[in-house]
mmCIF file of N, CA and C in Angstrom:
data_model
loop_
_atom_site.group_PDB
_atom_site.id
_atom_site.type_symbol
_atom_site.label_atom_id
_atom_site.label_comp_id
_atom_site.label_asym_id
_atom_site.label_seq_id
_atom_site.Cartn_x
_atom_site.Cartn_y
_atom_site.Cartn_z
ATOM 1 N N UNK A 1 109.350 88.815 98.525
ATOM 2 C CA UNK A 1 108.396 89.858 98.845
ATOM 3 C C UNK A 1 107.178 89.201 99.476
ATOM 4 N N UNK A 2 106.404 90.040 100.412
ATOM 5 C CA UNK A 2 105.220 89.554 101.076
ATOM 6 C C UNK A 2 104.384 90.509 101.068
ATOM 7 N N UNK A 3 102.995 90.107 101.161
ATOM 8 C CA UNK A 3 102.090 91.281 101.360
ATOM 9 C C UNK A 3 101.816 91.499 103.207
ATOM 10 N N UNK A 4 102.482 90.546 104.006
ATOM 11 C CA UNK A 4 102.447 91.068 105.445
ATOM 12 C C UNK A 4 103.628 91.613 105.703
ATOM 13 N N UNK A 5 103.569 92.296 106.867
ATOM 14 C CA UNK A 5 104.855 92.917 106.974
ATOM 15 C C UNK A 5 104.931 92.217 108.949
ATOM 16 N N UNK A 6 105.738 92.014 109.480
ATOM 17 C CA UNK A 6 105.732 90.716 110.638
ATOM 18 C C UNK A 6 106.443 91.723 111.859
ATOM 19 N N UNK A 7 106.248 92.745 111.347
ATOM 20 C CA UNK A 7 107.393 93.400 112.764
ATOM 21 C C UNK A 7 106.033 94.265 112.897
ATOM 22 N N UNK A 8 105.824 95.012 114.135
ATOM 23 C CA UNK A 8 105.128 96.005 114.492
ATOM 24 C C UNK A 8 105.356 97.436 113.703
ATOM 25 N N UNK A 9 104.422 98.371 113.890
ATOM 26 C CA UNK A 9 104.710 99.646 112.980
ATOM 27 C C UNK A 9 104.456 100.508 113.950
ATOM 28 N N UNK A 10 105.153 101.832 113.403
ATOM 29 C CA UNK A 10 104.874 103.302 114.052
ATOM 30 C C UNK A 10 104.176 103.951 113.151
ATOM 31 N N UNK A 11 103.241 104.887 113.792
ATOM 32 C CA UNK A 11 102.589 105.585 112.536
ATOM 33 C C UNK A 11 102.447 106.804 113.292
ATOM 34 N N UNK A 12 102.899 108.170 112.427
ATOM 35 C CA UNK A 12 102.804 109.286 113.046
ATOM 36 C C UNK A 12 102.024 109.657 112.248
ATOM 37 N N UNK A 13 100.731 110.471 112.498
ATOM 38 C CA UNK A 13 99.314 111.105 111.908
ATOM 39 C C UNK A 13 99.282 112.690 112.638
ATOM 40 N N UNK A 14 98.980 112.966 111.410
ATOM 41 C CA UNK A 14 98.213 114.557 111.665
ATOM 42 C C UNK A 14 96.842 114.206 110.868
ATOM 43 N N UNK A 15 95.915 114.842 111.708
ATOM 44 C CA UNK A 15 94.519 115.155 111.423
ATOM 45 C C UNK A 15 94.348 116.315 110.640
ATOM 46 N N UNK A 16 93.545 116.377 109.616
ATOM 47 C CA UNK A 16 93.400 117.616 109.071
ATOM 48 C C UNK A 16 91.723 117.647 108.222
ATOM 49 N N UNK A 17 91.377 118.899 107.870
ATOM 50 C CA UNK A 17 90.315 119.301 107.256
ATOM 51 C C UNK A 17 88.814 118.803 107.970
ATOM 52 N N UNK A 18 88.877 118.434 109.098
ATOM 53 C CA UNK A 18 87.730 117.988 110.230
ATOM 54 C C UNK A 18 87.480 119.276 111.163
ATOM 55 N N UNK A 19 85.957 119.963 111.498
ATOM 56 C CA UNK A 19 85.559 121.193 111.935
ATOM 57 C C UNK A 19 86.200 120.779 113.463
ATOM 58 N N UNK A 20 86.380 121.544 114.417
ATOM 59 C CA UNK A 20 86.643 121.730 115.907
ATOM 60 C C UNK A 20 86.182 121.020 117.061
ATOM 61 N N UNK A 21 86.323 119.722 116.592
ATOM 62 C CA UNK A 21 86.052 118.736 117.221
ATOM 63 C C UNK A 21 86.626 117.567 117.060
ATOM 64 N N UNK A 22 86.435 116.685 118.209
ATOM 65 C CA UNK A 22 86.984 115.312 118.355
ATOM 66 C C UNK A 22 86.501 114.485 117.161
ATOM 67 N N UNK A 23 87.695 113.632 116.638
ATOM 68 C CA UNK A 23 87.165 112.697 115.246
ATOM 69 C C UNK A 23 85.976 111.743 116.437
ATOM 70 N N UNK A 24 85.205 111.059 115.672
ATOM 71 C CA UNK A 24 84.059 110.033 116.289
ATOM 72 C C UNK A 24 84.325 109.004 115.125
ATOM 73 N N UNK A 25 83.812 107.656 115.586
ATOM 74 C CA UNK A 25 83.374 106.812 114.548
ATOM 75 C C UNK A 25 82.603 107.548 113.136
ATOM 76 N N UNK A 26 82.680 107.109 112.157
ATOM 77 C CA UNK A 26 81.966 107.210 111.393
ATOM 78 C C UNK A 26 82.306 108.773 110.526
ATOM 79 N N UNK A 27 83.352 109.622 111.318
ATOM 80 C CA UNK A 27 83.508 110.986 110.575
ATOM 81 C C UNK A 27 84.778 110.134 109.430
ATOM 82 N N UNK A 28 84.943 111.340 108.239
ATOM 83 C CA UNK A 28 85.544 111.373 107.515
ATOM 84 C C UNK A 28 86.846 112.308 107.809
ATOM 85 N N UNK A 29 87.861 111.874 107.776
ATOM 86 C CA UNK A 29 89.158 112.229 108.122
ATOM 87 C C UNK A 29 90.147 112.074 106.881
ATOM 88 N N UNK A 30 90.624 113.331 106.969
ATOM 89 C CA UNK A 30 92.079 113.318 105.896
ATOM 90 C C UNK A 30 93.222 113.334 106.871
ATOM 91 N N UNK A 31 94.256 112.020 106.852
ATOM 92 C CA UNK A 31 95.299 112.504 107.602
ATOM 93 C C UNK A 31 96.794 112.299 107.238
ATOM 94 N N UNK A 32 97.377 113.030 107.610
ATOM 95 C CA UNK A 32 98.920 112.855 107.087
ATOM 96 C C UNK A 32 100.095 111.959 107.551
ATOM 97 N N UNK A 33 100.230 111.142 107.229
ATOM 98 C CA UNK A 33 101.253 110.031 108.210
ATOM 99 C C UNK A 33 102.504 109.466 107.739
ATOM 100 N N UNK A 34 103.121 108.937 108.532
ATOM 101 C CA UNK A 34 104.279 108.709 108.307
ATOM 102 C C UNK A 34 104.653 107.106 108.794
ATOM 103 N N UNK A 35 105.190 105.959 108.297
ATOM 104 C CA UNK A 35 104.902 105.014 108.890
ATOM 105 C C UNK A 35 106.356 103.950 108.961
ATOM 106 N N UNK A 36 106.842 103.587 110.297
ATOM 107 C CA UNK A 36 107.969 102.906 110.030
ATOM 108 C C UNK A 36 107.993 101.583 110.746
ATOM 109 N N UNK A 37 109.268 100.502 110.525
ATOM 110 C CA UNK A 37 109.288 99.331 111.078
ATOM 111 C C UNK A 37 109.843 100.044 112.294
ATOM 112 N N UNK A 38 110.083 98.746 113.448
ATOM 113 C CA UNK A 38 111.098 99.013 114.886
ATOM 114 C C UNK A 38 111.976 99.593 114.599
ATOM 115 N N UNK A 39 112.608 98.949 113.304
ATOM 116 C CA UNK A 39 114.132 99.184 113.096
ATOM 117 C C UNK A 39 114.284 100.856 112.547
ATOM 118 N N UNK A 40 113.188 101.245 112.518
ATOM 119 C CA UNK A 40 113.906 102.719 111.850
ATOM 120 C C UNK A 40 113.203 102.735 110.650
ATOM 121 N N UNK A 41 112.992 101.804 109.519
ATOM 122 C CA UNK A 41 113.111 101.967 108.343
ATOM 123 C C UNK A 41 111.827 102.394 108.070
ATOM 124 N N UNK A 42 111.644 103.679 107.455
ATOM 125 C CA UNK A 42 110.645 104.244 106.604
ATOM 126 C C UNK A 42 109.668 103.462 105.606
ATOM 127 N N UNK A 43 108.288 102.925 106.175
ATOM 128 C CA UNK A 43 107.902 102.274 104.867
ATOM 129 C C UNK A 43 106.607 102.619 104.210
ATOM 130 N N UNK A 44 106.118 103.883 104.986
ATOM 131 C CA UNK A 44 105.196 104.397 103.953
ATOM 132 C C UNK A 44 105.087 105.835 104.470
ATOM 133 N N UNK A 45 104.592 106.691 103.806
ATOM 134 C CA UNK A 45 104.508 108.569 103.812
ATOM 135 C C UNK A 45 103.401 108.904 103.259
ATOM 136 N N UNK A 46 102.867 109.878 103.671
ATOM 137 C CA UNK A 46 101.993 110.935 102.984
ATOM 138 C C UNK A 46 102.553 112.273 102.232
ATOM 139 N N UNK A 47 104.163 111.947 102.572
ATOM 140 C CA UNK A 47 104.976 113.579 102.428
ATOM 141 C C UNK A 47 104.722 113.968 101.042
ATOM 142 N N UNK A 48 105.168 112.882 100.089
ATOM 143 C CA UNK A 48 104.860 113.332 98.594
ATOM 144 C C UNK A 48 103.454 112.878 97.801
ATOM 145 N N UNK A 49 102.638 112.964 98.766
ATOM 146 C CA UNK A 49 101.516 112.425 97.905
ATOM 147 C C UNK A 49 100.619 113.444 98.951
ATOM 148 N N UNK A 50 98.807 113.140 98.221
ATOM 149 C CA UNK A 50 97.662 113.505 98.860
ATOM 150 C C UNK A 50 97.387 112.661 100.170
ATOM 151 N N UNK A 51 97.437 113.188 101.575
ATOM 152 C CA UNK A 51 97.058 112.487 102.452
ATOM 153 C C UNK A 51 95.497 111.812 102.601
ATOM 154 N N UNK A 52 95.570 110.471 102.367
ATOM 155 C CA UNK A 52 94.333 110.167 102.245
ATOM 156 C C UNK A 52 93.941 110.457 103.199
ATOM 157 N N UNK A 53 91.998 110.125 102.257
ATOM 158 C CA UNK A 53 91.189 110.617 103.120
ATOM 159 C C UNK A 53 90.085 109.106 103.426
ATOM 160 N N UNK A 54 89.560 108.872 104.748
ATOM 161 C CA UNK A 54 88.480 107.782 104.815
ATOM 162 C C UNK A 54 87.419 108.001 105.740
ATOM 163 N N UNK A 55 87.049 106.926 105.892
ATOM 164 C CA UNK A 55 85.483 107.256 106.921
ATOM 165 C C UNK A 55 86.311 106.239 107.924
ATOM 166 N N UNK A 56 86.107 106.704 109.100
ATOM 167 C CA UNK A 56 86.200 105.864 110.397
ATOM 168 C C UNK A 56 85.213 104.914 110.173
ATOM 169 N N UNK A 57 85.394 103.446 110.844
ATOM 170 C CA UNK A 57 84.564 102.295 110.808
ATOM 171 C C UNK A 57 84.378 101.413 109.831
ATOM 172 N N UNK A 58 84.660 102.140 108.413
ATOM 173 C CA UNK A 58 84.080 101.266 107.059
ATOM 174 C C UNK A 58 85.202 100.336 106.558
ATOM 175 N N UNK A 59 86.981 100.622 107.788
ATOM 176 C CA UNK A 59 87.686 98.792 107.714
ATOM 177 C C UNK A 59 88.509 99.925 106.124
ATOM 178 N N UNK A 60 88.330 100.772 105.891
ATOM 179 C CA UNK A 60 89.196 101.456 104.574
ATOM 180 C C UNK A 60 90.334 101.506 104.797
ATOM 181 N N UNK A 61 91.024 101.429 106.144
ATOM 182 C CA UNK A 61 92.321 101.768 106.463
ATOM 183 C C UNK A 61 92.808 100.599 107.587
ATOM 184 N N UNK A 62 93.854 100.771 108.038
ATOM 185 C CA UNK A 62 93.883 99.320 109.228
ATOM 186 C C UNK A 62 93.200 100.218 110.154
ATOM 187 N N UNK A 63 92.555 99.175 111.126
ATOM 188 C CA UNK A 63 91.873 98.701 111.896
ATOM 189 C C UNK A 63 93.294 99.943 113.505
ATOM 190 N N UNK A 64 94.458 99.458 113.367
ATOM 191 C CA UNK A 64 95.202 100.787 113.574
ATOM 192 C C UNK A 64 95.005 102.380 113.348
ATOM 193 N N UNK A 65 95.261 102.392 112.930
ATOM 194 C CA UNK A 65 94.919 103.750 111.918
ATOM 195 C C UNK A 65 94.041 103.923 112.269
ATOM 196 N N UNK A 66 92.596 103.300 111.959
ATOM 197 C CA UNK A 66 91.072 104.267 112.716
ATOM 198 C C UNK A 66 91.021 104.021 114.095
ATOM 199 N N UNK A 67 91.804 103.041 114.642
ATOM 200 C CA UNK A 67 91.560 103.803 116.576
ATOM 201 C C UNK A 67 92.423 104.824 116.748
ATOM 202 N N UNK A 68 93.417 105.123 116.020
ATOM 203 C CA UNK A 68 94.489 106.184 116.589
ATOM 204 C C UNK A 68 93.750 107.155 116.170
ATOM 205 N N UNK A 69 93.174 107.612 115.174
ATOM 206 C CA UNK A 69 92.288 108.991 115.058
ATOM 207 C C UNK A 69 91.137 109.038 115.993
ATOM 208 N N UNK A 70 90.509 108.190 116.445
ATOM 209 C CA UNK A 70 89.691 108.500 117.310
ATOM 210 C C UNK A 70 90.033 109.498 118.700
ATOM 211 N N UNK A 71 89.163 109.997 118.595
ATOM 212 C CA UNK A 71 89.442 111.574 119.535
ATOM 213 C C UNK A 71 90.562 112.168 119.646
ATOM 214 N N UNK A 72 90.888 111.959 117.972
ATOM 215 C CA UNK A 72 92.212 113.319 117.867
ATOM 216 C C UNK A 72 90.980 114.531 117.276
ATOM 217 N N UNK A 73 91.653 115.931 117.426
ATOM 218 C CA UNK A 73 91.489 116.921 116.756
ATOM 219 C C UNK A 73 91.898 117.712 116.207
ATOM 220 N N UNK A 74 91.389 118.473 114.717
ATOM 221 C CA UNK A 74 92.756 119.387 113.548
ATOM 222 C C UNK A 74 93.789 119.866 114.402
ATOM 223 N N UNK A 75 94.552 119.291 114.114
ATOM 224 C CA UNK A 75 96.106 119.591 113.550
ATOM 225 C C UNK A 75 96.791 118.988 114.538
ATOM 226 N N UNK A 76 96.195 118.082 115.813
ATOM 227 C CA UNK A 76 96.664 117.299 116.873
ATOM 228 C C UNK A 76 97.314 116.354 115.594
ATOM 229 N N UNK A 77 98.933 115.991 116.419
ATOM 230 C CA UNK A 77 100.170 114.887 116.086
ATOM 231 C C UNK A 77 99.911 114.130 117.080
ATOM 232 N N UNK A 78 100.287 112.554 116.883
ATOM 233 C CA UNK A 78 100.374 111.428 117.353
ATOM 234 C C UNK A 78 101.239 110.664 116.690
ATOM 235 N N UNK A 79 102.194 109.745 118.110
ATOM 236 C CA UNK A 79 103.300 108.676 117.605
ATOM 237 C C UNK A 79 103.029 107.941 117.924
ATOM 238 N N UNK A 80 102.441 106.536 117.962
ATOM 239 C CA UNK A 80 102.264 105.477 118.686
ATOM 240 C C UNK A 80 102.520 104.456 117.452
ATOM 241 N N UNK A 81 102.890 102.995 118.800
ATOM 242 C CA UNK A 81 103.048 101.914 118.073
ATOM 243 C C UNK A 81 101.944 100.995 117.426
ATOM 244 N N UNK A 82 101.890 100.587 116.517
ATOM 245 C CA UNK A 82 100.711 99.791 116.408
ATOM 246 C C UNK A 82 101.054 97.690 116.015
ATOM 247 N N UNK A 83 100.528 97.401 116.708
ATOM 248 C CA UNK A 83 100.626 95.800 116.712
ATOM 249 C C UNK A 83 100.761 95.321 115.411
ATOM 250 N N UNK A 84 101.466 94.647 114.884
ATOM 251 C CA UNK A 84 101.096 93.682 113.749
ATOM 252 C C UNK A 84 99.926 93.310 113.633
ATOM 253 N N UNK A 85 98.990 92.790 114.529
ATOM 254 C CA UNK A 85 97.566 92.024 114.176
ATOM 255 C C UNK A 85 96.669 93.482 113.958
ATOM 256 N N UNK A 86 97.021 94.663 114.140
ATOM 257 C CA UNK A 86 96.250 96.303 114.211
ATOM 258 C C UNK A 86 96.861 96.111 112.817
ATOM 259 N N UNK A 87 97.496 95.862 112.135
ATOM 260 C CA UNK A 87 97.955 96.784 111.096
ATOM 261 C C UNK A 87 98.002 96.150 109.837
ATOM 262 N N UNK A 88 99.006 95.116 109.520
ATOM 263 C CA UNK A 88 99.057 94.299 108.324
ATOM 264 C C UNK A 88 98.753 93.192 108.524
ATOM 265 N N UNK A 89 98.676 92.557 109.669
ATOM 266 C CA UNK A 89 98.449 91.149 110.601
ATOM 267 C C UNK A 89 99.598 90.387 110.431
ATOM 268 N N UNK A 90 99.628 89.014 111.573
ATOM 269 C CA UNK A 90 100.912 88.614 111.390
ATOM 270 C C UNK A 90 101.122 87.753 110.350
ATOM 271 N N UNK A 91 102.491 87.917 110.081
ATOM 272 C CA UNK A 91 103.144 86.906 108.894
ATOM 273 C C UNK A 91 102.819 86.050 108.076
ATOM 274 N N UNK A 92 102.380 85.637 107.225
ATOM 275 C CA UNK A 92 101.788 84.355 106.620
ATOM 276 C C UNK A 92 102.478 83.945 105.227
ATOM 277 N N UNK A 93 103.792 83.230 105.639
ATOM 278 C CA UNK A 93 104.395 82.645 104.536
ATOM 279 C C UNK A 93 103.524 82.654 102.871
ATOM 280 N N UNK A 94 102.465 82.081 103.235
ATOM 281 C CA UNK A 94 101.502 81.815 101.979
ATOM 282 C C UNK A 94 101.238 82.779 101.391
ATOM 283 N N UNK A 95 101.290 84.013 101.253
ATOM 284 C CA UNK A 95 101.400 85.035 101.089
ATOM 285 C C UNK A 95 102.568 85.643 100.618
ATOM 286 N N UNK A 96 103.842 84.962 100.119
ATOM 287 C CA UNK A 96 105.114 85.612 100.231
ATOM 288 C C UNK A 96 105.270 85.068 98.882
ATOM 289 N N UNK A 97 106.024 85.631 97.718
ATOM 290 C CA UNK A 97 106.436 84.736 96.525
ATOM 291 C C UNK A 97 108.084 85.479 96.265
ATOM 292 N N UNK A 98 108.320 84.697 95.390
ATOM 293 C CA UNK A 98 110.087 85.404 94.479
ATOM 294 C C UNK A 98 109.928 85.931 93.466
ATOM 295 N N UNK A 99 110.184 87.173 93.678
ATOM 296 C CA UNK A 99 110.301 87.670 92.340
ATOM 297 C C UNK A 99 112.107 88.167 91.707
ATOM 298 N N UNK A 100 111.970 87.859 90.412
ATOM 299 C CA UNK A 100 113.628 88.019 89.960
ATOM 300 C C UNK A 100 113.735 89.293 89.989
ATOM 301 N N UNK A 101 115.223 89.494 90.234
ATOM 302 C CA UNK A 101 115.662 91.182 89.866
ATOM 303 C C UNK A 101 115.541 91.617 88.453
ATOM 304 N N UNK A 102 115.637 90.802 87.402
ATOM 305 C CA UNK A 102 115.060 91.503 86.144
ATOM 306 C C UNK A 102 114.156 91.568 86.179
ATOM 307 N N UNK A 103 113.000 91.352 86.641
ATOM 308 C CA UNK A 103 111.688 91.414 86.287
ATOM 309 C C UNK A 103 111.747 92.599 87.003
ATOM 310 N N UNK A 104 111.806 93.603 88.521
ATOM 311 C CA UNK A 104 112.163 94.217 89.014
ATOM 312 C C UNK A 104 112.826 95.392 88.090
ATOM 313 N N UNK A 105 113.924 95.175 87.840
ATOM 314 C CA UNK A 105 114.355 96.024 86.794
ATOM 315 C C UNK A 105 113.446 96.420 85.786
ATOM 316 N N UNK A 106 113.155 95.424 85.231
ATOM 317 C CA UNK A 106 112.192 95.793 83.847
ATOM 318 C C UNK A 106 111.145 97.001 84.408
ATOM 319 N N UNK A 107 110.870 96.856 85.114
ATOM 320 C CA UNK A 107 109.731 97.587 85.949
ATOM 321 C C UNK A 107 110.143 99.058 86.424
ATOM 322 N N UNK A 108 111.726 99.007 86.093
ATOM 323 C CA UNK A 108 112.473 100.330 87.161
ATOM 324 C C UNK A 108 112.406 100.792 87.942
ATOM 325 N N UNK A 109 112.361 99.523 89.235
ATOM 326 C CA UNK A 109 112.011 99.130 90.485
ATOM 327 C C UNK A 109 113.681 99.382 91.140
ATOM 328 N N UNK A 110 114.120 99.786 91.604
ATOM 329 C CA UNK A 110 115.276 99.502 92.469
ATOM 330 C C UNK A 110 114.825 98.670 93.401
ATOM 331 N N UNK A 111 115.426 97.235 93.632
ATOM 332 C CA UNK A 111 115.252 96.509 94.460
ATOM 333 C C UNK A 111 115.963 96.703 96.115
ATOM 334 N N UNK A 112 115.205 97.117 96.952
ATOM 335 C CA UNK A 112 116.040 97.463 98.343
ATOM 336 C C UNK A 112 114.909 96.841 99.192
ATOM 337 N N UNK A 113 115.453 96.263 100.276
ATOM 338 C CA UNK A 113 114.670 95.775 101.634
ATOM 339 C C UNK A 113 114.318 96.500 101.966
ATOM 340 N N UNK A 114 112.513 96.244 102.338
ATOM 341 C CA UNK A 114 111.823 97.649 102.730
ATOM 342 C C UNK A 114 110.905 98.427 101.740
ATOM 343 N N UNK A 115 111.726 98.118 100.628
ATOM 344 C CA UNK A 115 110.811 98.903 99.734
ATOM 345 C C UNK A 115 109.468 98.349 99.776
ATOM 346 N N UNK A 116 108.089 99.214 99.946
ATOM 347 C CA UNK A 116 106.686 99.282 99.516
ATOM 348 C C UNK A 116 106.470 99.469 98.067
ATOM 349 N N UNK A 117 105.919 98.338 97.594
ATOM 350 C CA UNK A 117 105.251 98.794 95.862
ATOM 351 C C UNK A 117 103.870 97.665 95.616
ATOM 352 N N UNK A 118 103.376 98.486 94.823
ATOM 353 C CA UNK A 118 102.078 97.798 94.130
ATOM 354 C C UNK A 118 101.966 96.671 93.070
ATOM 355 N N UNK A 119 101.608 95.971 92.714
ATOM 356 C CA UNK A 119 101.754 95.279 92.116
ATOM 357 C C UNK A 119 100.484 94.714 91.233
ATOM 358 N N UNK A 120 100.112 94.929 90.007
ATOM 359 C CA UNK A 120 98.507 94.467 89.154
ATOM 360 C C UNK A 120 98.703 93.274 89.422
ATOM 361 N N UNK A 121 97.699 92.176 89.372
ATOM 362 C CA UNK A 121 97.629 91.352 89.237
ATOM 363 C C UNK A 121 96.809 90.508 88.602
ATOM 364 N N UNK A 122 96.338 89.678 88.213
ATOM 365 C CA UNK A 122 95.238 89.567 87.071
ATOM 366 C C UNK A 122 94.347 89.555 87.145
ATOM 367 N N UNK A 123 93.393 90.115 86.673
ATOM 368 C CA UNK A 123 92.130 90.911 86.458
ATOM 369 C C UNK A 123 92.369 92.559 87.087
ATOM 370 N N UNK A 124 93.761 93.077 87.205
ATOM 371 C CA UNK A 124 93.461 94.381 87.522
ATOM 372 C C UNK A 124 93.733 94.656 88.745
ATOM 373 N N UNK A 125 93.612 94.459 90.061
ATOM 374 C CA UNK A 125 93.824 94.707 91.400
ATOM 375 C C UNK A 125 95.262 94.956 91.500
ATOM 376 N N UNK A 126 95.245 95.601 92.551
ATOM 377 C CA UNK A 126 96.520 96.060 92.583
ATOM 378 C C UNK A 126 96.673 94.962 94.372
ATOM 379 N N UNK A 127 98.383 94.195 94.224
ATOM 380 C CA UNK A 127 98.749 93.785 95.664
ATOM 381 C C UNK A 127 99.674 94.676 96.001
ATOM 382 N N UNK A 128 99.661 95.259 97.611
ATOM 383 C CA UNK A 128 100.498 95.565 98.061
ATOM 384 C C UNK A 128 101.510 94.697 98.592
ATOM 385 N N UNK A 129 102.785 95.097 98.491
ATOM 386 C CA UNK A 129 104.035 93.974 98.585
ATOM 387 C C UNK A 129 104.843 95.219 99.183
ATOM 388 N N UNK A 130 106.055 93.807 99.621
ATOM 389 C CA UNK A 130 107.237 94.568 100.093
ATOM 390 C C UNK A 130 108.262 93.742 99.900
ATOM 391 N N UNK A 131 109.271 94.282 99.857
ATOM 392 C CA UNK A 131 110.857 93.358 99.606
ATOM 393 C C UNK A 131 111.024 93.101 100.881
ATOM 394 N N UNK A 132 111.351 91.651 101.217
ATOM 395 C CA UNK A 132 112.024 91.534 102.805
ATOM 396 C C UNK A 132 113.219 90.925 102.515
ATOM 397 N N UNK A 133 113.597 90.446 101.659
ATOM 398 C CA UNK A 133 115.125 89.948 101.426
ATOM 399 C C UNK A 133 115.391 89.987 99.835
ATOM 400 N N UNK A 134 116.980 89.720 100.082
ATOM 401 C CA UNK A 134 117.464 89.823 98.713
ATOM 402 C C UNK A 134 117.934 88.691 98.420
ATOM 403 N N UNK A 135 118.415 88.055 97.392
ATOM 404 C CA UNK A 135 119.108 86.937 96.801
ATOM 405 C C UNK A 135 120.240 87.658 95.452
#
């Protein structure tokens, strides 16, 4: 598992709950998205959850993500690709560790490539990770 992800992403966004106008720097935006590798594979949604919400500029979301809302407006859709260095940045081994499938299990994790999950770590923070291979 790694906390970068090394392939480029798609992210499809809907804008929502912003008055009749173009998003700007600095507005607060709730948006709904959908986010996948090249290959197809689904690796993050807003479908079953609250579409977050952030402030343009304050770096809360990738650096992706707040240029693609810029001068969208409610209920405008967008598909575009976004770069690895826009999004999770590229690859960095040092960043990657093994984790066992029981430990996984214990957790009642189904282990699948691709999968997105959180992870505490000590003192509390949560890492975002992903499975990129299996053993």
């Amino acid at each position: 598992m790694n906390m970068n992800r090394n392939k480029s992403n798609f992210f499809d966004t809907s804008v929502r709950h912003l008055q009749i106008r173009r998003v700007r720097w600095g507005d607060t935006v709730r948006v709904a998205f959908m986010a996948w590798l090249e290959d197809g594979t689904l690796i993050d949604s807003s479908i079953y959850s609250e579409p977050p919400t952030f402030t343009t500029g304050t770096h809360a979301v990738m650096q992706g993500i707040e240029r693609l809302v810029i001068g969208m407006s409610v209920g405008e859709s967008k598909t575009e690709m976004i770069p690895p260095d826009s999004a999770f940045g590229p690859y960095r081994p040092e960043l990657s560790c093994r984790v066992s499938r029981s430990w996984l299990q214990a957790q009642k994790i189904e282990p699948l490539v691709g999968l997105g999950l959180e992870v505490r770590k000590t003192g509390g923070t949560l890492a975002p990770m992903i499975i990129t291979g299996l053993k």
